[in-house]
XYZ file of C-alpha atoms in Angstrom:
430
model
C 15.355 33.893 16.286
C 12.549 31.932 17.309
C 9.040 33.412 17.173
C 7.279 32.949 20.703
C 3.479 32.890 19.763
C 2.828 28.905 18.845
C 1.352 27.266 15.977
C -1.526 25.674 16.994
C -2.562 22.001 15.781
C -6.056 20.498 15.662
C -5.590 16.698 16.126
C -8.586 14.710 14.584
C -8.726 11.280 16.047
C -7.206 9.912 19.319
C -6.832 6.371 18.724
C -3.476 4.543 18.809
C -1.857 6.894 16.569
C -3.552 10.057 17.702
C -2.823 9.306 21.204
C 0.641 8.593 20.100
C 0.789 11.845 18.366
C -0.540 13.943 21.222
C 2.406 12.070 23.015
C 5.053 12.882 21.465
C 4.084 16.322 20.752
C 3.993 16.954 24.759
C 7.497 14.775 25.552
C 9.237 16.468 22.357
C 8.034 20.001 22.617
C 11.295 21.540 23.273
C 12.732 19.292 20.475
C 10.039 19.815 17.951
C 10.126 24.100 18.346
C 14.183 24.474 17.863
C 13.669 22.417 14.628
C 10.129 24.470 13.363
C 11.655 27.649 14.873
C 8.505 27.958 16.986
C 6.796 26.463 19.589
C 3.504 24.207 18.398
C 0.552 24.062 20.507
C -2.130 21.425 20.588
C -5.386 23.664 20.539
C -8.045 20.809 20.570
C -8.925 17.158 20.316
C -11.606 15.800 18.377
C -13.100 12.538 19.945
C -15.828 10.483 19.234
C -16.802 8.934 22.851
C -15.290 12.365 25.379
C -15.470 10.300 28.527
C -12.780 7.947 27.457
C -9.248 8.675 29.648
C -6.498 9.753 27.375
C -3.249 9.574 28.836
C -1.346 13.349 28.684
C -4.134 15.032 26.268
C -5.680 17.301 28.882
C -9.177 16.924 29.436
C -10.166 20.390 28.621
C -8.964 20.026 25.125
C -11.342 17.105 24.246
C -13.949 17.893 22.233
C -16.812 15.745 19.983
C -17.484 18.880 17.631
C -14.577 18.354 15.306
C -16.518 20.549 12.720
C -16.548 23.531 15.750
C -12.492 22.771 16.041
C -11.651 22.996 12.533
C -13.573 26.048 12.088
C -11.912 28.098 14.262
C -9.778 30.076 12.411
C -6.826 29.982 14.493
C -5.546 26.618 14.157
C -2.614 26.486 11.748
C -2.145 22.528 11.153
C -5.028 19.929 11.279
C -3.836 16.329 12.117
C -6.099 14.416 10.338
C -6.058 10.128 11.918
C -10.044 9.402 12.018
C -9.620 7.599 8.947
C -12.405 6.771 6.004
C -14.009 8.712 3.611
C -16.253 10.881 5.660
C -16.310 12.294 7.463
C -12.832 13.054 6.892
C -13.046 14.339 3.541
C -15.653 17.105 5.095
C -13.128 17.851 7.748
C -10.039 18.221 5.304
C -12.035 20.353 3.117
C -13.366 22.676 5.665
C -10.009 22.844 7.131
C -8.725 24.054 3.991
C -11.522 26.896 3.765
C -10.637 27.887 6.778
C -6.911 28.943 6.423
C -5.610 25.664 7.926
C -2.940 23.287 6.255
C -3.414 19.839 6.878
C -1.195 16.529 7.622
C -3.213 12.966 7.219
C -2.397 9.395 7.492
C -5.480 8.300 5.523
C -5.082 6.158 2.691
C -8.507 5.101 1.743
C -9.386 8.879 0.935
C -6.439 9.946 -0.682
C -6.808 6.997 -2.769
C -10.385 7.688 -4.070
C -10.824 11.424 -3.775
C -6.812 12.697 -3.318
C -6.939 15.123 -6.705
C -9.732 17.251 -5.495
C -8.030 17.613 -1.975
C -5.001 18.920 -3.339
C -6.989 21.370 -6.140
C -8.847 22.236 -2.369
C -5.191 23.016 -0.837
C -4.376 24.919 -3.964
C -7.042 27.288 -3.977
C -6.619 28.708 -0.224
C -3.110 28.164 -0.354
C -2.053 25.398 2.329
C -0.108 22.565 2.246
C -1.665 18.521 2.094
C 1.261 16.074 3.426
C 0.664 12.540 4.015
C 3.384 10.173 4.728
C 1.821 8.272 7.318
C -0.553 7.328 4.993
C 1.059 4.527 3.129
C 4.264 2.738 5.074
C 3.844 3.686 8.357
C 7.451 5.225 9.360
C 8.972 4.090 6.443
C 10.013 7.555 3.974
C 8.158 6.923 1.149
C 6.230 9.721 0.128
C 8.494 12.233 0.594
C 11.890 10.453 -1.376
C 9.490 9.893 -4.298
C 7.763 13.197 -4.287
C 10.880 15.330 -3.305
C 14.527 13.897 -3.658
C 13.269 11.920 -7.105
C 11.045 14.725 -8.185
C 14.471 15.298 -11.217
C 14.678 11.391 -11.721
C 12.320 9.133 -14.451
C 10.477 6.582 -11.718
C 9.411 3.681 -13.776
C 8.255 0.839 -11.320
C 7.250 0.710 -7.499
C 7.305 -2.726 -6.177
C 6.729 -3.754 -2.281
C 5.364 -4.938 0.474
C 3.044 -2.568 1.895
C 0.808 -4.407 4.728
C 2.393 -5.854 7.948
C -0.636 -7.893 8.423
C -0.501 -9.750 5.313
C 3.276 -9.888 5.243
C 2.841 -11.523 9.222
C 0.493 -14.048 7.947
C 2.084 -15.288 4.455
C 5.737 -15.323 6.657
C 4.233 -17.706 9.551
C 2.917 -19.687 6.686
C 6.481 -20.038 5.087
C 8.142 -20.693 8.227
C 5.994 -22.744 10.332
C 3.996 -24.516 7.651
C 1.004 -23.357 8.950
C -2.816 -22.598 7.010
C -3.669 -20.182 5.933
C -6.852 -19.917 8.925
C -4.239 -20.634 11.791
C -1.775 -17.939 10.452
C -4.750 -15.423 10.678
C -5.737 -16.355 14.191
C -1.713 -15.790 15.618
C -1.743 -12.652 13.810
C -5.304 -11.411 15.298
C -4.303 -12.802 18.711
C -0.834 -10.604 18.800
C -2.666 -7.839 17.544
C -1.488 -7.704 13.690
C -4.919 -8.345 12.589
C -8.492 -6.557 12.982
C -11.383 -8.489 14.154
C -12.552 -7.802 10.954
C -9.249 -8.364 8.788
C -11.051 -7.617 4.922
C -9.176 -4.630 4.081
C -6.032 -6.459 4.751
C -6.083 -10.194 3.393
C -8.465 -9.081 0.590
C -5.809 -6.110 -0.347
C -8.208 -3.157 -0.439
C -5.180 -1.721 2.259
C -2.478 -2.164 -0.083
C -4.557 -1.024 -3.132
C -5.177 2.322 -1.737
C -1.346 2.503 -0.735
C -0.756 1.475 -4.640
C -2.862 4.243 -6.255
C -1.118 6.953 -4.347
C 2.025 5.167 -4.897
C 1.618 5.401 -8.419
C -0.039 8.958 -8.776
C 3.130 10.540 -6.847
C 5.994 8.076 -9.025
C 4.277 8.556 -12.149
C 2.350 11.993 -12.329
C -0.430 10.664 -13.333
C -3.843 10.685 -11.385
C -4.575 6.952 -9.802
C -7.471 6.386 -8.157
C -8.937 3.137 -6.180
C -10.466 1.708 -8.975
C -7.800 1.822 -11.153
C -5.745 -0.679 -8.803
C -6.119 -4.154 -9.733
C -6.563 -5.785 -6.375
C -6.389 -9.525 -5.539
C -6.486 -10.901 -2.322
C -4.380 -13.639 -0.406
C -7.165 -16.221 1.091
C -6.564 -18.548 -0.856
C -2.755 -19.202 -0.511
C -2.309 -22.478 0.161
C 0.508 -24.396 2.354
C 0.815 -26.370 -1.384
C 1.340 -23.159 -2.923
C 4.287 -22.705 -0.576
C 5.704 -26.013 -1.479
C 5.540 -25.500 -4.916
C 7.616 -22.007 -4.329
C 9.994 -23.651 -2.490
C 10.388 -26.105 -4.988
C 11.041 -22.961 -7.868
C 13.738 -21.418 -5.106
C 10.722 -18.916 -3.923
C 8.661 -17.545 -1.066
C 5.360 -16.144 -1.816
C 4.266 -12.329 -0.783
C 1.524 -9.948 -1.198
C 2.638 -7.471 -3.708
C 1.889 -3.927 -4.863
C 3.308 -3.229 -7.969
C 3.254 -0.168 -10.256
C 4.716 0.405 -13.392
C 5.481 2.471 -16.091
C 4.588 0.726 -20.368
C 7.584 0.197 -21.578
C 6.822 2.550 -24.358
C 6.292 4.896 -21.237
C 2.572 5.893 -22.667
C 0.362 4.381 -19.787
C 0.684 2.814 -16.544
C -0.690 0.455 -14.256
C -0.953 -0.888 -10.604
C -1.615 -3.953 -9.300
C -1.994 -5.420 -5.852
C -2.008 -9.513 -5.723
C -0.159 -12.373 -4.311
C 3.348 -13.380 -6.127
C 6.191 -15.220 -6.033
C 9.176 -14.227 -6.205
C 12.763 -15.606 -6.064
C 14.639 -15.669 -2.359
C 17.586 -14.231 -3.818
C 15.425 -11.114 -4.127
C 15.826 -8.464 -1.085
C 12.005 -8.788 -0.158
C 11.618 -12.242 0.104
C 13.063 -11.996 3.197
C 11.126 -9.281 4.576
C 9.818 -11.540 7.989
C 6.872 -10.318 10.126
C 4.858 -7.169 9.858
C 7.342 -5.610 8.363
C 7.062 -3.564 4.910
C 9.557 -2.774 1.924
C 9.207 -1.024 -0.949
C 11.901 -0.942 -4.156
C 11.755 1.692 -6.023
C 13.086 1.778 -9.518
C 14.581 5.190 -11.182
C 16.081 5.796 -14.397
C 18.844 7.483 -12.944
C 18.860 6.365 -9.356
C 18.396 2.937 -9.944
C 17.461 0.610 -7.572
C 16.436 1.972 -3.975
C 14.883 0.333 -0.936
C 12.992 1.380 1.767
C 12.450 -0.879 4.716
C 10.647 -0.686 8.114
C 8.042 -0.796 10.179
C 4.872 -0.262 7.906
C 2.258 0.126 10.864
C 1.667 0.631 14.453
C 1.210 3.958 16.758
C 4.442 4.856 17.229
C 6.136 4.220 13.476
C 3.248 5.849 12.059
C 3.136 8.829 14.761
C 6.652 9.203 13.792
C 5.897 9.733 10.125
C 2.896 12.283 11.036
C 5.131 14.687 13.271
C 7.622 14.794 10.315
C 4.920 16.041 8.195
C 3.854 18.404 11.204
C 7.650 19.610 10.853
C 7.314 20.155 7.526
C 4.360 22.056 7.470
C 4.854 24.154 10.256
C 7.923 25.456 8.460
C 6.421 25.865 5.668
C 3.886 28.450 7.776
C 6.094 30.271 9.281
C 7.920 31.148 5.925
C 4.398 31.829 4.472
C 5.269 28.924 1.784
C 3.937 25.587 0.820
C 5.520 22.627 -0.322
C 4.563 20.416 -3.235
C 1.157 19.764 -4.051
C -0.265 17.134 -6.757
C 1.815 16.689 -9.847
C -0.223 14.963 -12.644
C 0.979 17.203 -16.123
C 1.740 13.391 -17.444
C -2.004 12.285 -17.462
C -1.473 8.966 -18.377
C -4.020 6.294 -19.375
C -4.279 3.510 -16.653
C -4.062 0.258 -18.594
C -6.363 -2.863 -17.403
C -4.300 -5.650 -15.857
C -5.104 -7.764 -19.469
C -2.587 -5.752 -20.629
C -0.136 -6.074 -18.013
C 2.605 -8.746 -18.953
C 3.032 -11.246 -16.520
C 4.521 -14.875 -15.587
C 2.243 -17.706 -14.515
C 2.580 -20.839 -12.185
C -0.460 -22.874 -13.099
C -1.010 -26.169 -10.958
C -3.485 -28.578 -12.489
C -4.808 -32.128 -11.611
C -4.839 -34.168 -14.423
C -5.126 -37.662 -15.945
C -2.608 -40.061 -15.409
C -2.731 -40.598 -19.359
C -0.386 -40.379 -22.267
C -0.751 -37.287 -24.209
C -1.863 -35.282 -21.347
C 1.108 -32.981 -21.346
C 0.559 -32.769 -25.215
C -2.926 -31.544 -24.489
C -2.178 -29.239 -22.296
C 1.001 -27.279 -23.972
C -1.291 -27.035 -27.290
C -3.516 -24.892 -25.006
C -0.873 -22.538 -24.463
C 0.294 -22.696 -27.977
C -2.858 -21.550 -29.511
C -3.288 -18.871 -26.655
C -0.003 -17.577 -27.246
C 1.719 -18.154 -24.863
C 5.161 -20.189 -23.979
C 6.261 -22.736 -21.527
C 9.263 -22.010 -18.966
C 9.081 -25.331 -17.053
C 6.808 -28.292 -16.687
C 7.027 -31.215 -14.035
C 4.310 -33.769 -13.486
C 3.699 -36.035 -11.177
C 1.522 -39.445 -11.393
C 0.078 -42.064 -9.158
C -3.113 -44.205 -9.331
C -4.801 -42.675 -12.005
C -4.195 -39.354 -10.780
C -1.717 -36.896 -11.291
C -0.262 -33.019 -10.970
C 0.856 -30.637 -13.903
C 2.956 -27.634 -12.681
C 3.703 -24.911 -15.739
C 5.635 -22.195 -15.374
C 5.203 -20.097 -18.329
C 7.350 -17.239 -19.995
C 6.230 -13.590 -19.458
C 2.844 -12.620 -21.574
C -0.186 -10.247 -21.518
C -2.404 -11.447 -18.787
C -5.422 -11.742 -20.568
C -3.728 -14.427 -22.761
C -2.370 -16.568 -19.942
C -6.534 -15.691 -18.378
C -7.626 -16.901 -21.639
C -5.367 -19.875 -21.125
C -6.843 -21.339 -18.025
C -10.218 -20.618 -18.669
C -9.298 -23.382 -21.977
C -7.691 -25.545 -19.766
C -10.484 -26.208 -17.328
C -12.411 -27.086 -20.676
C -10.039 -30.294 -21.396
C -11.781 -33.684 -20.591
C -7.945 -34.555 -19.025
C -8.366 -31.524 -16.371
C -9.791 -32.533 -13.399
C -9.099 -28.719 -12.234
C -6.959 -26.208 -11.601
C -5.212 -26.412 -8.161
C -3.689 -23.153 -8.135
C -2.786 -19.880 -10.296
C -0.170 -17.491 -9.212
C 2.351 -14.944 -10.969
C 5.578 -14.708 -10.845
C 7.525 -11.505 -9.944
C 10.848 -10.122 -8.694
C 13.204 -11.384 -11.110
């Protein structure tokens, strides 16, 4: 029997994906309270400017005092899209206090402060869900928090910004730089004005340390993420894939130590092989592999971004949570018990495609592989190139710590025969 008094929801935020929200919880009412088992009302709208028009939210429900509208004591669910750190984290908290659960698609808070939400949650009893908050529509969250919750997760590895993703794609297929691939994506609306938090990765790092807190039960933070950024990607760098059979893509990548005693998580660009399933992930697309002990391999694919994708992963949250209300139940909250060390990316072992301008010389290539010899580390593939006095040195080295292959270049740009390094990228995906 469905119970007739509605659950009401507090939406934070009206932007794209609020608005989108408020959509499709008007168009799908009827939809959304046979699957709850109760009707869901939207009780208010927290805005920051009230005199913009907002297609289907009633006018009457807008309000600028989101502290007032989370403090009511009535609302059941807060939708939480304002994004940043505060005040969001205020909002959430308060929420909490005051008997609400709470559904969020914010990935730069949940990154840096996520454990003392959920302790928050814990205390007054209410759910946290979030699975708009790293691939837009894509199940992420959920699969490795719920259906994997019996399996042994030991690496993440995806692509988990459209933006990027857009811009490294148009340079692969068009041959375009890296500036012109930027300006298509900001001019068909992939990009921000201000595009930092995507090209530099500080998007896909805060989408890494959740990743990695949920797969590994450890606690992850921000900080922890390594995080380097695709500006300087090259249309050489390209070539030089293409000549190793490979594209090049922005990658998050967590993993469990082989020994299974720490962990780490990385965000930088990489190339890997186009035999592998996300080198040809085109567009602004996203896709994550996940890798289980039991499972084994798994992908997830989709749209990572956008209103309606990531509306669509908010309202099955709101699903989720209302249920879990009406039952008088909550679902799962943090699950760190592992509390494993974070190792530095030094530690991390790695492949390297090193491109250096050299001397056109004998016993350059001599030089150069003692370098790696008395670093440690060993040679895949060389192939140089000479003309005029000049000439290119492409290694491709086995896999070792990074800090030795670091410790490597940093030698190599001390050799009278090195004019410079042209390029340094890992390798992934094999």
């Amino acid at each position: 029997m469905m119970r007739t008094r509605p659950l009401k929801v507090a939406l934070l935020g009206c932007g794209v994906v609020g608005s989108e929200v408020a959509r499709l919880m008007t168009t799908h009412a009827d939809d959304l309270a046979a699957r709850i088992g109760a009707p869901v009302e939207l009780a208010g709208v927290a805005v920051r400017r009230p005199s913009k028009v907002r297609e289907g939210v009633p006018p009457e429900l807008v309000t600028t005092d989101a502290t007032g509208l989370v403090e009511r004591g009535d609302i059941d669910v807060v939708v939480e899209v304002i994004g940043g750190v505060e005040p969001a984290r205020t909002l959430i908290t308060t929420a909490f206090e005051y008997g609400a659960s709470v559904v969020s698609a914010n990935k730069a808070l949940l990154a840096e402060d996520g454990a003392a939400l959920h302790a928050v949650a814990e205390k007054h009893g209410r759910d946290l869900y979030y699975e708009a908050a790293v691939a837009g529509a894509i199940p992420l969250v959920r699969p490795l928090r719920e259906s994997l919750a019996g399996d042994k997760v030991n690496r993440v590895l995806g692509i988990v910004n459209g933006t990027t993703n857009f811009i490294l794609d148009k340079m692969d297929t068009s041959g375009a730089g890296y500036s012109e691939a930027l300006d298509e994506a900001t001019a068909l609306g992939y990009a921000e004005a201000d595009p930092t938090a995507d090209v530099e990765g500080f998007d896909a790092a805060a989408k890494a340390a959740i990743l990695a807190g949920i797969a590994f039960h450890t606690r992850v933070r921000l900080d922890d993420v390594y995080r380097e950024g695709m500006t300087e990607v090259t249309a050489a760098d390209f070539a030089s894939a293409k000549r190793m059979g490979c594209t090049i893509k922005l990658l998050a990548i967590c993993e469990r130590a082989a020994d299974g005693e720490s962990v780490t998580a990385r965000v930088h660009p990489a190339m890997i092989p186009l035999s592998h399933p996300l080198a040809s992930v085109r567009g602004a697309y996203n896709a994550v592999f996940v890798e289980a002990e039991a499972a084994g391999q798994l992908m997830f694919y989709g749209p990572g971004a956008g209103g309606s994708p990531t509306a669509s992963a908010v309202l099955g949250d709101l699903v989720a949570v209302c249920r879990n209300r009406l039952n008088d139940a909550t679902g799962p909250g943090e699950s760190a018990y592992t509390q494993l060390p974070v190792s530095p990316m030094g530690d991390v072992v790695t492949r390297y495609h090193i491109s250096l301008d050299v001397a056109d010389k004998p016993g350059v290539l001599a030089q150069v592989a003692t370098v790696f010899a008395e670093h440690g580390v060993s040679i895949d593939t060389v192939r140089q190139q000479g003309k005029d006095g000049e000439a290119s040195l492409v290694v491709v080295t086995h896999r070792a710590p990074d800090a030795a292959l670091t410790g490597t270049v940093e030698a190599l740009r001390e050799l009278d025969t090195v004019r410079g390094v042209a390029s340094i990228m890992r390798v992934e995906g094999e």
